[in-house]
Coordinates of C-alpha atoms in Angstrom, one line a residue:
M274 CA 103.7 97.1 61.1
A275 CA 103.6 96.6 64.9
K276 CA 101.0 94.1 66.1
V277 CA 98.0 95.5 67.8
F278 CA 97.1 93.5 71.0
P279 CA 93.7 93.1 72.4
R280 CA 93.0 95.2 75.5
H281 CA 90.8 93.8 78.2
L282 CA 89.8 97.3 79.4
V283 CA 88.0 98.0 76.1
R284 CA 84.8 96.7 77.6
F285 CA 84.7 98.8 80.7
G286 CA 86.1 101.7 78.9
S287 CA 83.2 101.6 76.4
E288 CA 80.7 101.4 79.3
A289 CA 82.4 104.4 81.0
L290 CA 82.4 106.4 77.8
G291 CA 78.7 105.8 77.5
A292 CA 78.1 107.1 81.0
F293 CA 80.5 109.9 81.6
P294 CA 81.2 113.2 79.6
A295 CA 84.9 112.4 79.8
L296 CA 87.2 109.4 80.1
V297 CA 90.8 109.9 81.3
I298 CA 93.2 107.1 80.3
Q299 CA 96.4 107.3 82.2
G300 CA 99.6 105.2 82.3
A301 CA 103.3 105.2 81.4
R302 CA 104.5 106.2 78.0
Q303 CA 104.3 103.4 75.3
V304 CA 101.8 101.2 77.2
G305 CA 99.1 101.7 74.5
K306 CA 97.0 104.6 75.8
S307 CA 96.5 106.1 72.2
T308 CA 95.7 102.7 70.8
L309 CA 93.2 102.0 73.5
A310 CA 91.6 105.5 72.8
A311 CA 91.3 104.5 69.2
M312 CA 89.7 101.3 70.0
L313 CA 87.1 103.1 72.1
T314 CA 86.4 105.8 69.5
D315 CA 86.6 103.9 66.3
G316 CA 83.9 105.4 64.2
P317 CA 82.6 108.6 62.6
G318 CA 82.5 111.7 64.7
A319 CA 85.8 111.1 66.7
R320 CA 88.7 113.6 66.2
L321 CA 92.2 113.2 67.6
F322 CA 94.4 116.1 68.8
T323 CA 97.9 115.4 70.3
L324 CA 99.6 118.0 72.5
D325 CA 102.8 116.5 71.6
D326 CA 102.4 118.4 68.4
E327 CA 103.6 122.0 69.0
A328 CA 101.1 123.7 66.7
T329 CA 98.3 121.9 68.4
L330 CA 99.7 122.8 71.8
A331 CA 100.0 126.4 70.8
A332 CA 96.4 126.5 69.7
A333 CA 95.2 124.9 73.0
K334 CA 97.2 127.6 74.9
A335 CA 96.0 130.5 72.8
D336 CA 92.3 129.9 73.2
S337 CA 91.4 127.0 75.4
R338 CA 87.6 127.4 75.0
A339 CA 87.7 127.6 71.3
F340 CA 90.0 124.6 71.2
V341 CA 87.8 122.3 73.3
D342 CA 84.7 123.3 71.7
Q343 CA 85.7 122.6 68.1
V344 CA 84.1 119.1 68.0
A345 CA 80.4 120.0 68.3
K346 CA 79.3 116.4 68.0
G347 CA 81.1 113.1 68.5
T348 CA 84.2 112.6 70.7
M349 CA 87.2 114.7 71.1
V350 CA 90.4 112.8 71.8
I351 CA 93.1 114.8 73.4
D352 CA 96.5 113.0 73.6
E353 CA 99.1 113.8 76.2
V354 CA 96.9 116.3 78.0
Q355 CA 99.5 116.6 80.8
R356 CA 101.5 119.0 78.5
H357 CA 98.9 121.6 79.2
P358 CA 97.0 120.9 82.5
A359 CA 95.3 124.2 82.4
L360 CA 93.1 122.9 79.6
M361 CA 91.2 121.0 82.2
L362 CA 89.4 124.2 83.3
A363 CA 88.1 124.7 79.7
I364 CA 87.1 121.1 79.5
K365 CA 85.2 121.4 82.8
A366 CA 83.4 124.5 81.6
S367 CA 82.5 122.8 78.2
I368 CA 81.1 119.7 80.0
D369 CA 79.0 121.9 82.3
R370 CA 77.5 123.6 79.2
D371 CA 76.9 120.2 77.6
R372 CA 76.9 117.0 79.8
R373 CA 76.2 114.3 77.1
P374 CA 78.4 111.2 77.6
G375 CA 81.4 110.5 75.5
R376 CA 82.5 114.0 74.7
F377 CA 86.1 113.8 75.6
V378 CA 88.8 111.1 75.8
L379 CA 91.9 112.4 77.5
T380 CA 95.2 110.5 77.6
G381 CA 98.1 111.3 79.9
S382 CA 101.6 109.9 80.6
S383 CA 101.6 111.6 84.0
D384 CA 99.1 111.3 86.9
L385 CA 97.1 114.4 86.5
L386 CA 95.9 114.3 90.1
R387 CA 99.6 114.5 91.2
L388 CA 100.5 117.3 89.0
P389 CA 100.6 120.6 91.0
S390 CA 99.7 122.6 87.8
T391 CA 96.4 120.6 87.3
P392 CA 93.7 123.2 88.1
D393 CA 90.7 120.8 88.3
S394 CA 90.1 117.1 88.9
L395 CA 87.0 116.8 86.8
A396 CA 85.3 115.1 89.7
G397 CA 81.8 113.9 88.9
R398 CA 82.5 114.6 85.3
A399 CA 85.2 112.0 84.3
A400 CA 86.0 108.4 84.9
T401 CA 89.7 107.4 85.0
L402 CA 91.2 104.2 83.6
R403 CA 94.8 103.3 84.6
L404 CA 96.3 101.4 81.7
R405 CA 99.3 99.3 82.5
G406 CA 101.4 97.2 80.2
L407 CA 100.1 94.0 78.5
S408 CA 98.8 91.3 80.8
Q409 CA 99.7 87.6 80.1
G410 CA 96.2 87.1 78.9
E411 CA 96.4 89.9 76.5
L412 CA 99.8 88.7 75.2
A413 CA 98.2 85.3 74.6
D414 CA 95.1 86.9 72.8
A415 CA 92.9 85.0 75.4
E416 CA 89.6 85.9 77.2
P417 CA 90.1 88.2 80.1
E418 CA 91.9 86.3 82.9
D419 CA 90.4 86.7 86.4
F420 CA 92.2 84.8 89.1
V421 CA 90.0 86.1 92.0
A422 CA 86.9 84.9 90.2
A423 CA 88.4 81.5 89.6
A424 CA 89.4 81.2 93.3
L425 CA 85.8 82.1 94.4
S426 CA 84.0 79.9 91.9
G427 CA 84.1 76.7 93.8
G428 CA 86.5 74.8 91.4
R429 CA 89.2 72.4 92.4
P430 CA 92.5 74.3 92.4
E431 CA 94.5 71.1 93.1
L432 CA 93.7 69.8 89.6
H433 CA 95.4 72.6 87.8
T434 CA 98.6 72.0 85.9
S435 CA 100.9 74.2 83.8
S436 CA 103.6 73.3 81.4
L437 CA 105.7 76.5 82.1
S438 CA 109.2 75.9 83.3
R439 CA 111.3 78.1 85.5
A440 CA 113.2 79.3 82.4
E441 CA 109.9 80.2 80.7
Y442 CA 108.9 82.3 83.7
A443 CA 112.3 84.1 83.5
A444 CA 111.7 84.7 79.8
R445 CA 108.2 86.3 80.5
I446 CA 109.7 88.5 83.2
A447 CA 112.6 89.5 80.9
R448 CA 110.3 90.2 78.0
G449 CA 108.2 92.9 79.9
A450 CA 104.8 94.3 79.2
F451 CA 105.4 97.2 76.8
P452 CA 103.8 96.4 73.4
E453 CA 106.9 97.5 71.4
L454 CA 109.2 95.2 73.4
Q455 CA 107.3 92.0 72.2
T456 CA 109.1 91.9 68.9
L457 CA 112.6 93.1 70.0
T458 CA 115.4 90.8 71.0
G459 CA 119.0 91.0 72.1
R460 CA 120.6 94.5 72.0
L461 CA 117.6 96.1 70.4
H462 CA 115.6 95.0 73.5
T463 CA 118.1 96.5 76.0
T464 CA 118.6 99.6 73.9
W465 CA 114.9 100.2 73.9
L466 CA 114.8 99.9 77.6
D467 CA 117.8 102.2 78.2
S468 CA 116.4 104.9 75.8
Y469 CA 112.9 104.7 77.3
L470 CA 114.2 105.3 80.9
E471 CA 116.6 108.0 79.8
R472 CA 113.9 110.0 78.0
V473 CA 111.2 109.6 80.7
I474 CA 113.6 110.6 83.6
R475 CA 115.2 113.5 81.6
R476 CA 112.1 114.9 79.9
D477 CA 108.9 113.7 81.4
S478 CA 109.8 113.9 85.0
V479 CA 112.2 116.9 85.0
D480 CA 109.6 119.5 85.6
L481 CA 108.0 117.7 88.5
P482 CA 108.9 118.4 92.2
G483 CA 111.8 115.9 92.9
G484 CA 112.4 115.3 89.1
G485 CA 114.8 118.2 88.5
Q486 CA 117.9 116.1 89.1
P487 CA 117.9 113.0 86.8
E488 CA 121.0 111.4 88.2
R489 CA 119.4 111.2 91.7
S490 CA 116.1 109.9 90.2
R491 CA 118.0 107.3 88.4
A492 CA 119.9 106.3 91.6
V493 CA 116.6 105.9 93.5
I494 CA 114.8 103.8 90.8
R495 CA 117.9 101.6 90.5
L496 CA 117.8 100.9 94.2
I497 CA 114.0 100.1 94.1
A498 CA 114.7 97.6 91.2
A499 CA 117.5 96.0 93.3
N500 CA 114.9 95.5 96.0
Q501 CA 112.0 94.7 93.7
A502 CA 108.8 94.2 95.7
G503 CA 110.7 94.8 98.9
E504 CA 109.5 97.0 101.8
L505 CA 110.2 100.7 101.3
V506 CA 112.5 102.1 104.1
K507 CA 112.8 105.7 103.1
A508 CA 115.6 106.7 105.4
R509 CA 117.8 103.8 104.1
L510 CA 116.9 104.5 100.5
A511 CA 117.8 108.1 100.9
Q512 CA 121.2 107.2 102.4
Q513 CA 122.0 104.6 99.7
A514 CA 121.0 107.1 96.9
G515 CA 122.8 110.0 98.3
V516 CA 119.6 112.0 98.6
P517 CA 118.7 114.2 101.6
A518 CA 116.3 112.3 103.8
Q519 CA 113.8 115.2 103.8
S520 CA 113.8 115.1 100.0
I521 CA 113.4 111.4 99.3
T522 CA 109.6 111.5 99.3
T523 CA 109.5 114.0 96.4
Y524 CA 111.8 111.7 94.3
L525 CA 109.5 108.8 95.0
D526 CA 106.5 110.9 94.0
A527 CA 108.0 112.0 90.8
L528 CA 108.8 108.5 89.7
A529 CA 105.2 107.3 90.6
T530 CA 103.8 110.4 88.8
V531 CA 105.2 109.2 85.5
F532 CA 104.2 105.7 86.2
L533 CA 107.7 104.2 86.5
T534 CA 107.0 102.6 89.9
E535 CA 104.2 100.9 91.8
T536 CA 103.6 100.7 95.5
L537 CA 101.7 98.2 97.6
P538 CA 100.3 99.5 100.8
P539 CA 100.4 97.6 104.1
W540 CA 97.2 95.8 105.2
T541 CA 96.1 97.2 108.5
P542 CA 92.8 95.6 109.5
N543 CA 93.1 96.2 113.2
L544 CA 93.5 92.4 113.8
T545 CA 96.6 93.2 115.9
R546 CA 98.1 96.2 117.3
R547 CA 101.6 95.3 116.0
E548 CA 101.2 95.6 112.2
I549 CA 104.1 97.1 110.3
G550 CA 103.1 100.0 108.1
R551 CA 105.6 100.2 105.3
H552 CA 104.7 100.1 101.6
K553 CA 106.3 97.8 99.2
A554 CA 107.8 99.3 96.1
M555 CA 108.6 98.0 92.7
V556 CA 109.5 99.1 89.2
A557 CA 106.2 98.8 87.2
D558 CA 107.6 96.8 84.3
S559 CA 109.6 93.6 85.0
A560 CA 111.9 94.0 82.0
L561 CA 112.8 97.6 83.1
A562 CA 113.5 96.3 86.7
M563 CA 115.8 93.6 85.3
R564 CA 117.6 96.1 83.1
L565 CA 118.1 98.5 86.0
S566 CA 119.5 95.6 88.1
R567 CA 121.8 94.5 85.3
V568 CA 120.6 90.9 85.5
S569 CA 119.8 88.7 82.7
R570 CA 117.2 86.1 81.9
E571 CA 119.9 83.3 82.1
Q572 CA 120.9 84.5 85.6
I573 CA 117.5 84.5 87.1
S574 CA 116.5 81.2 85.5
A575 CA 119.6 79.4 86.9
L576 CA 119.4 78.0 90.4
I577 CA 122.1 80.4 91.6
G578 CA 119.8 83.3 90.7
G579 CA 117.0 82.1 92.9
E580 CA 117.2 85.1 95.3
M581 CA 117.0 87.5 92.4
L582 CA 114.2 85.7 90.8
G583 CA 112.2 85.7 94.0
G584 CA 111.8 89.6 94.1
L585 CA 111.3 89.8 90.3
L586 CA 108.6 87.1 90.4
E587 CA 106.8 88.7 93.3
G588 CA 106.7 92.0 91.5
F589 CA 105.6 90.2 88.4
V590 CA 102.6 88.6 90.3
I591 CA 101.6 91.9 91.9
T592 CA 101.5 93.8 88.6
E593 CA 99.5 91.1 86.9
M594 CA 97.0 91.3 89.7
L595 CA 96.9 95.1 89.5
K596 CA 96.0 94.7 85.8
Q597 CA 93.3 92.0 86.4
R598 CA 91.6 94.2 89.1
D599 CA 90.5 96.7 86.5
W600 CA 88.4 94.1 84.7
S601 CA 87.7 91.4 87.4
E602 CA 84.1 90.7 88.0
H603 CA 84.8 91.2 91.7
G604 CA 85.9 94.5 93.3
Y605 CA 89.0 94.2 95.4
Q606 CA 92.1 96.1 96.7
L607 CA 95.6 94.8 97.0
F608 CA 97.8 95.0 100.1
H609 CA 100.7 93.1 101.8
F610 CA 100.9 92.1 105.4
R611 CA 103.7 91.5 107.9
D612 CA 103.6 91.9 111.8
R613 CA 106.4 92.1 114.3
N614 CA 105.9 88.5 115.2
G615 CA 107.2 87.5 111.9
W616 CA 104.0 86.5 110.1
E617 CA 103.8 87.9 106.6
V618 CA 101.8 87.4 103.4
D619 CA 103.2 88.8 100.1
L620 CA 99.8 89.8 98.7
V621 CA 96.6 90.2 100.5
I622 CA 93.5 90.6 98.2
E623 CA 90.6 92.2 100.2
L624 CA 87.3 92.0 98.4
D625 CA 84.6 94.6 98.6
D626 CA 82.5 92.3 100.7
G627 CA 85.3 91.9 103.2
R628 CA 86.5 88.5 102.2
V629 CA 90.3 88.0 101.9
I630 CA 92.4 85.9 99.6
G631 CA 96.1 85.5 100.5
I632 CA 99.0 84.9 98.1
E633 CA 102.6 84.0 98.7
V634 CA 105.0 84.0 95.9
K635 CA 108.0 81.5 95.8
A636 CA 110.6 81.0 93.0
S637 CA 110.8 77.3 94.3
S638 CA 109.6 74.5 92.1
T639 CA 108.6 72.6 95.3
F640 CA 106.1 73.5 98.0
R641 CA 107.2 73.4 101.6
A642 CA 105.4 73.7 104.9
E643 CA 107.1 76.9 105.8
H644 CA 105.9 78.6 102.6
F645 CA 102.3 78.3 104.0
A646 CA 103.1 79.6 107.5
G647 CA 102.0 83.2 107.0
L648 CA 98.7 82.0 105.2
V649 CA 97.9 79.6 107.9
A650 CA 98.3 82.4 110.5
L651 CA 96.1 84.8 108.4
R652 CA 93.4 82.0 107.9
D653 CA 93.2 81.1 111.6
R654 CA 93.1 84.7 112.5
L655 CA 90.3 85.7 110.0
G656 CA 88.1 82.7 110.3
D657 CA 85.3 82.8 107.8
R658 CA 86.6 86.0 106.2
F659 CA 89.4 84.0 104.8
A660 CA 88.2 82.7 101.4
A661 CA 91.4 81.0 100.1
G662 CA 95.1 81.1 100.3
F663 CA 97.7 80.2 97.6
V664 CA 101.5 79.7 97.4
L665 CA 102.4 80.4 93.9
G666 CA 105.6 78.9 92.6
T667 CA 107.4 77.5 89.5
A668 CA 106.0 74.0 90.0
E669 CA 104.0 72.5 87.2
A670 CA 101.4 70.8 89.3
A671 CA 99.0 72.2 92.1
F672 CA 98.1 70.4 95.3
Q673 CA 96.0 71.1 98.3
Y674 CA 98.0 71.8 101.5
A675 CA 95.3 72.2 104.1
E676 CA 91.8 73.6 104.4
R677 CA 91.4 76.6 102.0
L678 CA 95.2 76.4 101.2
W679 CA 96.7 75.4 98.0
G680 CA 100.0 75.4 96.2
M681 CA 99.7 76.4 92.5
P682 CA 101.9 77.3 89.5
V683 CA 102.3 81.1 89.0
A684 CA 100.8 80.6 85.5
A685 CA 97.4 79.9 87.3
L686 CA 97.1 83.6 87.4
W687 CA 96.2 83.7 83.7
E688 CA 95.4 80.1 82.9
W689 CA 93.0 79.1 85.6
R690 CA 89.4 79.9 84.7
P691 CA 86.3 80.1 86.9
K692 CA 84.3 77.0 87.3
A693 CA 81.4 76.9 84.8
N694 CA 77.9 77.2 86.4

């Protein structure tokens, strides 16, 4: 029996289910959406219906109103609702007749708001949770990790140490975040990844605009993986993938709709008129990115694979911070920054109150002055808005480089805890 991992979104999901008539749980296939839905509705009165079942799907299409109203009390869980987006109109009407909280939990392996066939957004009626793969804290069965809270808590970052080696970071990246991958090794691991990608591209994305040519979709995502966490230059990507330049956006949208990719927008705070406005793009799961690039754990853990490890490690850090954002005690958005003068910061965390935390990611086990250059420039430009800056690397020990600037192990993302009051 597969292990059931704790999910840190349970707490917020429970709060949302107690406040909204509907809760939408969206994410890639096999990240644990159905398991999370079961955790949230564990008890009498909840009934599960999956639209992957053809008879259930046929019933939903035959009489949508009767279908959604068959659970008079309790919670109705509808799995893979993207298979019949028109059902959203019946759900909306049912909610308008009875707005009590917790009536529906809807799961979807496609972004419902991106689907052209979705007739209603359920705005004001539903809360949405984006479920990603397992975080490092979830894998360790630890309390929810919160790097931003730790950075703002007034602790001493320079005292943090970690026992993780470069090879162990490579192993975590290679393992990936899908729950089912955690017990698979060797050829079973790579076969799962190959089969997963093939089925998502050939089945789940084929009906989307831009998803009708699987070979081109595969070429696009392979190029994204080869430049993991790199800036997205659409014209170059189209040329390399053999895709018409005017069509590349639709291919990218199709991959994002089925949650195979993530993007990081540029930070444009009007501090200068010369910011560069390209997104960064990455394959959402680190193991899938490695498989697409045909690189092994041994290659990226060796010194000769440092360049490959750099992009994979940066993508790994970004996705961990995206996961933590959903349960952090602080609201924040994630960006990257680079201007034409050459200053760049891999990850800019802008808090809801306007403060900023900067993160640079380096595969190196030593910290050098040039690693901090972008953070120094950002700190000096922002003044008091700049809360802290970190260079995260594969070193075991942290140190303070300058005022509000530290070098820390990447593992601090999930190991470092807020200072106790």
